[in-house]
Tab-separated table of C-alpha atoms in Angstrom:
chain	number	residue	atom	x	y	z
A	1	UNK	CA	45.869	20.219	67.707
A	2	UNK	CA	43.174	21.736	69.927
A	3	UNK	CA	39.651	20.399	69.852
A	4	UNK	CA	38.121	23.120	67.747
A	5	UNK	CA	40.755	22.825	65.013
A	6	UNK	CA	40.295	19.078	65.058
A	7	UNK	CA	36.436	19.502	64.492
A	8	UNK	CA	37.013	21.946	61.692
A	9	UNK	CA	39.394	19.540	60.094
A	10	UNK	CA	36.890	16.714	60.257
A	11	UNK	CA	34.138	18.923	58.937
A	12	UNK	CA	36.174	19.932	55.865
A	13	UNK	CA	37.196	16.343	55.112
A	14	UNK	CA	33.584	15.228	55.286
A	15	UNK	CA	32.443	17.937	52.876
A	16	UNK	CA	35.030	17.105	50.119
A	17	UNK	CA	33.291	13.749	49.131
A	18	UNK	CA	29.995	15.430	48.995
A	19	UNK	CA	31.215	18.188	46.687
A	20	UNK	CA	32.835	15.555	44.471
A	21	UNK	CA	29.512	13.602	44.339
A	22	UNK	CA	27.689	16.721	43.438
A	23	UNK	CA	30.178	17.530	40.583
A	24	UNK	CA	30.059	13.990	39.283
A	25	UNK	CA	26.263	14.035	39.295
A	26	UNK	CA	26.162	17.340	37.406
A	27	UNK	CA	28.600	15.945	34.878
A	28	UNK	CA	26.514	12.811	34.483
A	29	UNK	CA	23.381	14.823	33.913
A	30	UNK	CA	25.127	16.976	31.285
A	31	UNK	CA	26.398	13.982	29.578
A	32	UNK	CA	23.141	12.360	29.562
A	33	UNK	CA	21.536	15.461	28.028
A	34	UNK	CA	24.141	15.396	25.386
A	35	UNK	CA	23.609	11.802	24.591
A	36	UNK	CA	19.763	12.280	24.337
A	37	UNK	CA	20.290	15.349	22.156
A	38	UNK	CA	22.748	13.413	19.854
A	39	UNK	CA	20.170	10.558	19.696
A	40	UNK	CA	17.348	12.886	18.788
A	41	UNK	CA	19.453	14.593	16.052
A	42	UNK	CA	20.391	11.235	14.687
A	43	UNK	CA	16.751	10.123	14.461
A	44	UNK	CA	15.621	13.454	13.080
A	45	UNK	CA	18.293	13.425	10.345
A	46	UNK	CA	17.594	9.723	9.485
A	47	UNK	CA	13.820	10.310	9.306
A	48	UNK	CA	14.272	13.378	7.283
A	49	UNK	CA	16.549	11.657	4.818
A	50	UNK	CA	14.126	8.789	4.554
A	51	UNK	CA	11.218	11.160	3.956
A	52	UNK	CA	13.146	13.010	1.247
A	53	UNK	CA	14.124	9.788	-0.446
A	54	UNK	CA	10.602	8.635	-0.389
A	55	UNK	CA	9.287	11.768	-1.904
A	56	UNK	CA	11.914	11.531	-4.626
A	57	UNK	CA	10.734	7.999	-5.348
A	58	UNK	CA	7.092	9.087	-5.472
A	59	UNK	CA	8.122	11.595	-8.146
A	60	UNK	CA	9.990	8.950	-10.148
A	61	UNK	CA	6.960	6.723	-9.896
A	62	UNK	CA	4.667	9.420	-11.223
A	63	UNK	CA	7.101	10.123	-14.030
A	64	UNK	CA	7.517	6.460	-14.894
A	65	UNK	CA	3.811	5.843	-14.928
A	66	UNK	CA	3.224	8.777	-17.244
A	67	UNK	CA	5.904	7.485	-19.607
A	68	UNK	CA	4.250	4.005	-19.592
A	69	UNK	CA	0.861	5.621	-20.449
A	70	UNK	CA	2.399	7.663	-23.234
A	71	UNK	CA	4.323	4.753	-24.722
A	72	UNK	CA	1.970	1.857	-24.227
A	73	UNK	CA	-1.629	3.103	-24.080
A	74	UNK	CA	-3.623	4.714	-26.862
A	75	UNK	CA	-6.786	6.594	-25.659
A	76	UNK	CA	-9.728	6.895	-28.091
A	77	UNK	CA	-9.772	9.832	-30.478
A	78	UNK	CA	-13.090	11.127	-29.031
A	79	UNK	CA	-11.577	11.177	-25.567
A	80	UNK	CA	-13.402	14.222	-24.338
A	81	UNK	CA	-16.783	13.382	-25.773
A	82	UNK	CA	-17.431	9.946	-24.251
A	83	UNK	CA	-18.298	8.749	-20.789
A	84	UNK	CA	-15.624	7.387	-18.342
A	85	UNK	CA	-16.799	3.876	-18.969
A	86	UNK	CA	-16.458	4.251	-22.671
A	87	UNK	CA	-13.089	5.790	-22.418
A	88	UNK	CA	-11.814	2.834	-20.540
A	89	UNK	CA	-13.536	0.311	-22.796
A	90	UNK	CA	-11.821	1.941	-25.861
A	91	UNK	CA	-8.327	2.040	-24.380
A	92	UNK	CA	-5.755	0.164	-26.505
A	93	UNK	CA	-2.876	-1.287	-24.490
A	94	UNK	CA	0.205	-2.539	-26.326
A	95	UNK	CA	0.737	-5.664	-24.323
A	96	UNK	CA	3.243	-7.093	-26.774
A	97	UNK	CA	5.489	-4.018	-26.306
A	98	UNK	CA	4.898	-4.056	-22.520
A	99	UNK	CA	6.093	-7.659	-22.404
A	100	UNK	CA	9.300	-6.607	-24.223
A	101	UNK	CA	9.847	-4.201	-21.322
A	102	UNK	CA	8.907	-6.502	-18.572
A	103	UNK	CA	8.095	-10.304	-18.982
A	104	UNK	CA	6.130	-10.293	-15.752
A	105	UNK	CA	3.110	-8.270	-17.305
A	106	UNK	CA	-0.172	-10.078	-16.744
A	107	UNK	CA	-2.713	-7.260	-17.210
A	108	UNK	CA	-3.742	-3.690	-16.767
A	109	UNK	CA	-5.993	-2.237	-13.959
A	110	UNK	CA	-8.083	1.076	-14.124
A	111	UNK	CA	-10.041	2.242	-11.075
A	112	UNK	CA	-11.218	5.294	-9.180
A	113	UNK	CA	-11.463	7.986	-12.016
A	114	UNK	CA	-8.125	6.656	-13.381
A	115	UNK	CA	-6.169	7.445	-10.126
A	116	UNK	CA	-5.270	3.765	-10.602
A	117	UNK	CA	-4.237	3.306	-14.205
A	118	UNK	CA	-1.379	0.874	-14.166
A	119	UNK	CA	0.156	-2.323	-15.557
A	120	UNK	CA	-0.264	-5.395	-13.415
A	121	UNK	CA	2.677	-7.721	-12.832
A	122	UNK	CA	3.282	-11.177	-11.232
A	123	UNK	CA	6.388	-12.884	-10.185
A	124	UNK	CA	7.235	-15.876	-8.028
A	125	UNK	CA	6.907	-14.135	-4.758
A	126	UNK	CA	4.980	-11.328	-3.019
A	127	UNK	CA	8.102	-9.407	-2.068
A	128	UNK	CA	9.992	-8.222	-5.167
A	129	UNK	CA	7.451	-5.670	-6.430
A	130	UNK	CA	6.948	-4.179	-3.111
A	131	UNK	CA	10.303	-2.530	-3.732
A	132	UNK	CA	10.727	-2.372	-7.525
A	133	UNK	CA	8.764	-0.412	-10.169
A	134	UNK	CA	7.236	-1.908	-13.310
A	135	UNK	CA	10.544	-1.254	-15.097
A	136	UNK	CA	12.276	-3.115	-12.341
A	137	UNK	CA	14.018	-0.089	-10.792
A	138	UNK	CA	14.558	-0.304	-7.034
A	139	UNK	CA	11.810	1.838	-5.656
A	140	UNK	CA	9.981	1.575	-2.176
A	141	UNK	CA	6.778	2.709	-3.880
A	142	UNK	CA	6.827	-0.539	-5.889
A	143	UNK	CA	4.161	-1.655	-8.461
A	144	UNK	CA	0.813	-3.218	-8.477
A	145	UNK	CA	1.158	-6.940	-8.482
A	146	UNK	CA	-0.825	-10.195	-8.435
A	147	UNK	CA	-0.328	-12.776	-5.723
A	148	UNK	CA	2.280	-15.247	-6.819
A	149	UNK	CA	-0.189	-18.088	-5.818
A	150	UNK	CA	-2.695	-17.097	-8.440
A	151	UNK	CA	-2.514	-19.275	-11.561
A	152	UNK	CA	-4.402	-16.792	-13.676
A	153	UNK	CA	-7.200	-14.186	-13.774
A	154	UNK	CA	-9.595	-17.184	-13.952
A	155	UNK	CA	-9.024	-18.073	-10.315
A	156	UNK	CA	-11.872	-17.829	-7.817
A	157	UNK	CA	-10.069	-15.104	-5.928
A	158	UNK	CA	-7.596	-12.905	-7.843
A	159	UNK	CA	-5.551	-11.003	-5.278
A	160	UNK	CA	-3.746	-7.741	-6.015
A	161	UNK	CA	-1.425	-5.844	-3.843
A	162	UNK	CA	-0.059	-2.256	-4.004
A	163	UNK	CA	1.365	0.267	-1.544
A	164	UNK	CA	-0.731	2.910	0.028
A	165	UNK	CA	0.823	6.320	-1.023
A	166	UNK	CA	0.006	9.921	-0.137
A	167	UNK	CA	-0.289	11.023	-3.763
A	168	UNK	CA	-2.865	8.530	-4.933
A	169	UNK	CA	-0.431	6.384	-6.946
A	170	UNK	CA	-0.508	2.626	-6.658
A	171	UNK	CA	-3.245	1.884	-4.120
A	172	UNK	CA	-3.135	5.201	-2.347
A	173	UNK	CA	-6.500	6.240	-3.679
A	174	UNK	CA	-8.281	3.173	-2.195
A	175	UNK	CA	-9.044	5.386	0.897
A	176	UNK	CA	-11.496	7.109	-1.358
A	177	UNK	CA	-13.738	4.076	-1.318
A	178	UNK	CA	-14.199	4.484	2.392
A	179	UNK	CA	-15.640	8.103	2.038
A	180	UNK	CA	-19.360	8.013	2.637
A	181	UNK	CA	-20.298	9.550	-0.730
A	182	UNK	CA	-18.110	7.229	-2.820
A	183	UNK	CA	-20.833	4.878	-3.943
A	184	UNK	CA	-23.315	7.702	-4.844
A	185	UNK	CA	-21.588	8.377	-8.220
A	186	UNK	CA	-22.343	6.009	-11.102
A	187	UNK	CA	-19.746	3.395	-11.970
A	188	UNK	CA	-17.507	4.483	-9.026
A	189	UNK	CA	-17.794	0.969	-7.789
A	190	UNK	CA	-16.454	-0.679	-10.983
A	191	UNK	CA	-12.931	-1.917	-11.259
A	192	UNK	CA	-11.556	-2.499	-14.817
A	193	UNK	CA	-9.070	-5.103	-15.650
A	194	UNK	CA	-7.589	-5.896	-19.027
A	195	UNK	CA	-5.890	-9.276	-19.502
A	196	UNK	CA	-2.887	-9.532	-21.869
A	197	UNK	CA	-5.305	-10.394	-24.669
A	198	UNK	CA	-6.895	-7.018	-24.356
A	199	UNK	CA	-10.060	-8.632	-22.976
A	200	UNK	CA	-11.759	-6.171	-20.499
A	201	UNK	CA	-13.157	-7.633	-17.260
A	202	UNK	CA	-15.403	-5.405	-15.009
A	203	UNK	CA	-15.682	-6.068	-11.335
A	204	UNK	CA	-18.337	-4.572	-9.015
A	205	UNK	CA	-17.447	-3.878	-5.351
A	206	UNK	CA	-19.445	-5.903	-2.781
A	207	UNK	CA	-17.309	-5.437	0.332
A	208	UNK	CA	-14.660	-3.149	1.848
A	209	UNK	CA	-13.122	-3.050	5.272
A	210	UNK	CA	-10.059	-2.491	7.429
A	211	UNK	CA	-8.635	-5.523	9.272
A	212	UNK	CA	-5.394	-6.770	10.957
A	213	UNK	CA	-3.129	-8.508	8.453
A	214	UNK	CA	-4.183	-12.126	7.929
A	215	UNK	CA	-4.002	-14.928	5.410
A	216	UNK	CA	-7.654	-15.626	5.202
A	217	UNK	CA	-8.942	-12.919	2.890
A	218	UNK	CA	-6.127	-13.553	0.501
A	219	UNK	CA	-6.972	-17.212	-0.048
A	220	UNK	CA	-6.735	-17.961	-3.721
A	221	UNK	CA	-7.928	-21.471	-3.939
A	222	UNK	CA	-10.670	-23.490	-2.197
A	223	UNK	CA	-11.178	-27.204	-1.607
A	224	UNK	CA	-14.911	-27.176	-2.257
A	225	UNK	CA	-17.988	-25.005	-2.987
A	226	UNK	CA	-18.809	-25.148	0.684
A	227	UNK	CA	-15.369	-23.624	1.601
A	228	UNK	CA	-15.803	-20.819	-0.942
A	229	UNK	CA	-19.406	-20.117	0.127
A	230	UNK	CA	-18.170	-19.610	3.704
A	231	UNK	CA	-15.430	-17.513	2.565
A	232	UNK	CA	-17.802	-15.270	0.525
A	233	UNK	CA	-20.189	-14.954	3.490
A	234	UNK	CA	-17.366	-14.000	5.826
A	235	UNK	CA	-15.739	-11.339	3.787
A	236	UNK	CA	-19.202	-9.805	2.806
A	237	UNK	CA	-20.215	-9.604	6.422
A	238	UNK	CA	-17.115	-7.685	7.233
A	239	UNK	CA	-18.124	-4.746	4.931
A	240	UNK	CA	-18.402	-1.294	6.381
A	241	UNK	CA	-21.468	-0.773	4.471
A	242	UNK	CA	-23.979	-3.335	3.287
A	243	UNK	CA	-23.861	-3.273	-0.524
A	244	UNK	CA	-26.676	-4.841	-2.454
A	245	UNK	CA	-24.519	-7.055	-4.581
A	246	UNK	CA	-25.198	-10.746	-4.625
A	247	UNK	CA	-22.204	-13.081	-4.662
A	248	UNK	CA	-22.494	-16.882	-5.171
A	249	UNK	CA	-20.119	-19.701	-5.526
A	250	UNK	CA	-20.503	-19.319	-9.241
A	251	UNK	CA	-18.877	-15.889	-9.168
A	252	UNK	CA	-15.186	-15.081	-9.452
A	253	UNK	CA	-13.909	-12.202	-7.386
A	254	UNK	CA	-11.114	-9.624	-7.298
A	255	UNK	CA	-9.366	-8.681	-4.036
A	256	UNK	CA	-7.335	-5.386	-3.619
A	257	UNK	CA	-5.134	-5.144	-0.594
A	258	UNK	CA	-2.992	-2.279	0.840
A	259	UNK	CA	-1.786	-0.891	4.136
A	260	UNK	CA	-4.201	1.064	6.232
A	261	UNK	CA	-1.928	3.492	7.970
A	262	UNK	CA	1.594	4.668	8.360
A	263	UNK	CA	4.652	2.615	7.427
A	264	UNK	CA	4.912	-0.551	9.607
A	265	UNK	CA	1.156	-0.779	10.335
A	266	UNK	CA	-0.352	-4.251	10.692
A	267	UNK	CA	-3.722	-3.166	9.511
A	268	UNK	CA	-4.883	-3.674	5.992
A	269	UNK	CA	-7.400	-1.887	3.804
A	270	UNK	CA	-9.291	-4.529	1.710
A	271	UNK	CA	-11.754	-4.336	-1.160
A	272	UNK	CA	-13.555	-7.230	-2.794
A	273	UNK	CA	-15.344	-6.981	-6.172
A	274	UNK	CA	-17.128	-9.664	-8.237
A	275	UNK	CA	-16.583	-10.197	-11.916
A	276	UNK	CA	-19.615	-9.110	-13.857
A	277	UNK	CA	-20.920	-11.127	-16.731
């Protein structure tokens, strides 16, 4: 073999590995794009199915709540002729019949122009009613429930939980409290709570804020008046707006807690109200 032929042969042999590398690299990039596309489609399909399922559960919750109102609550005959406060005071709730449907019933809550108009339940944990409706159907919208550590509505701090929802069911409408004009309307700051004996309790909001999830604000019992006083001072100082509502160790309070953001958020929207005489 002459020298030129030998050089040409060496050149061709050195180019073959380079071509193979380029082809392998192109195949790798193509495969990687396919994997990313497949991953994106999987996430999209999963997210869409979850969203559709949640919307379905929201509709089911609205339907169930309406059925509960029609079956267990009797509004006054002069419904259109009385003030909101009087409408609520005259509500007749069939707690005996509610108890036949769900033994966990402990009361009924009304708030924010009746966006919240729901039975209140309690069980031995703070998990079950996050994923079950009042009628104990599996539903990620859940129900409004009282902290399992509360002994009764007579506790110093009665804590209620409910999901934040986009259609104002459960505690979805608590976002309204944070609107700048919310407290300008009369009785907007009153939360109504019936116990199972039909006794109506009225609570007036004295603090509202958003905070990282913690155990402090959902404390239900206190070792001493000093501890309770410090607790009240702390939660009142957190309020977004200073509200002229005096709270002392002689007062009993109600705490509403829900998420403050999309699913999985660690922030909580909190509202505190004191029991009126």
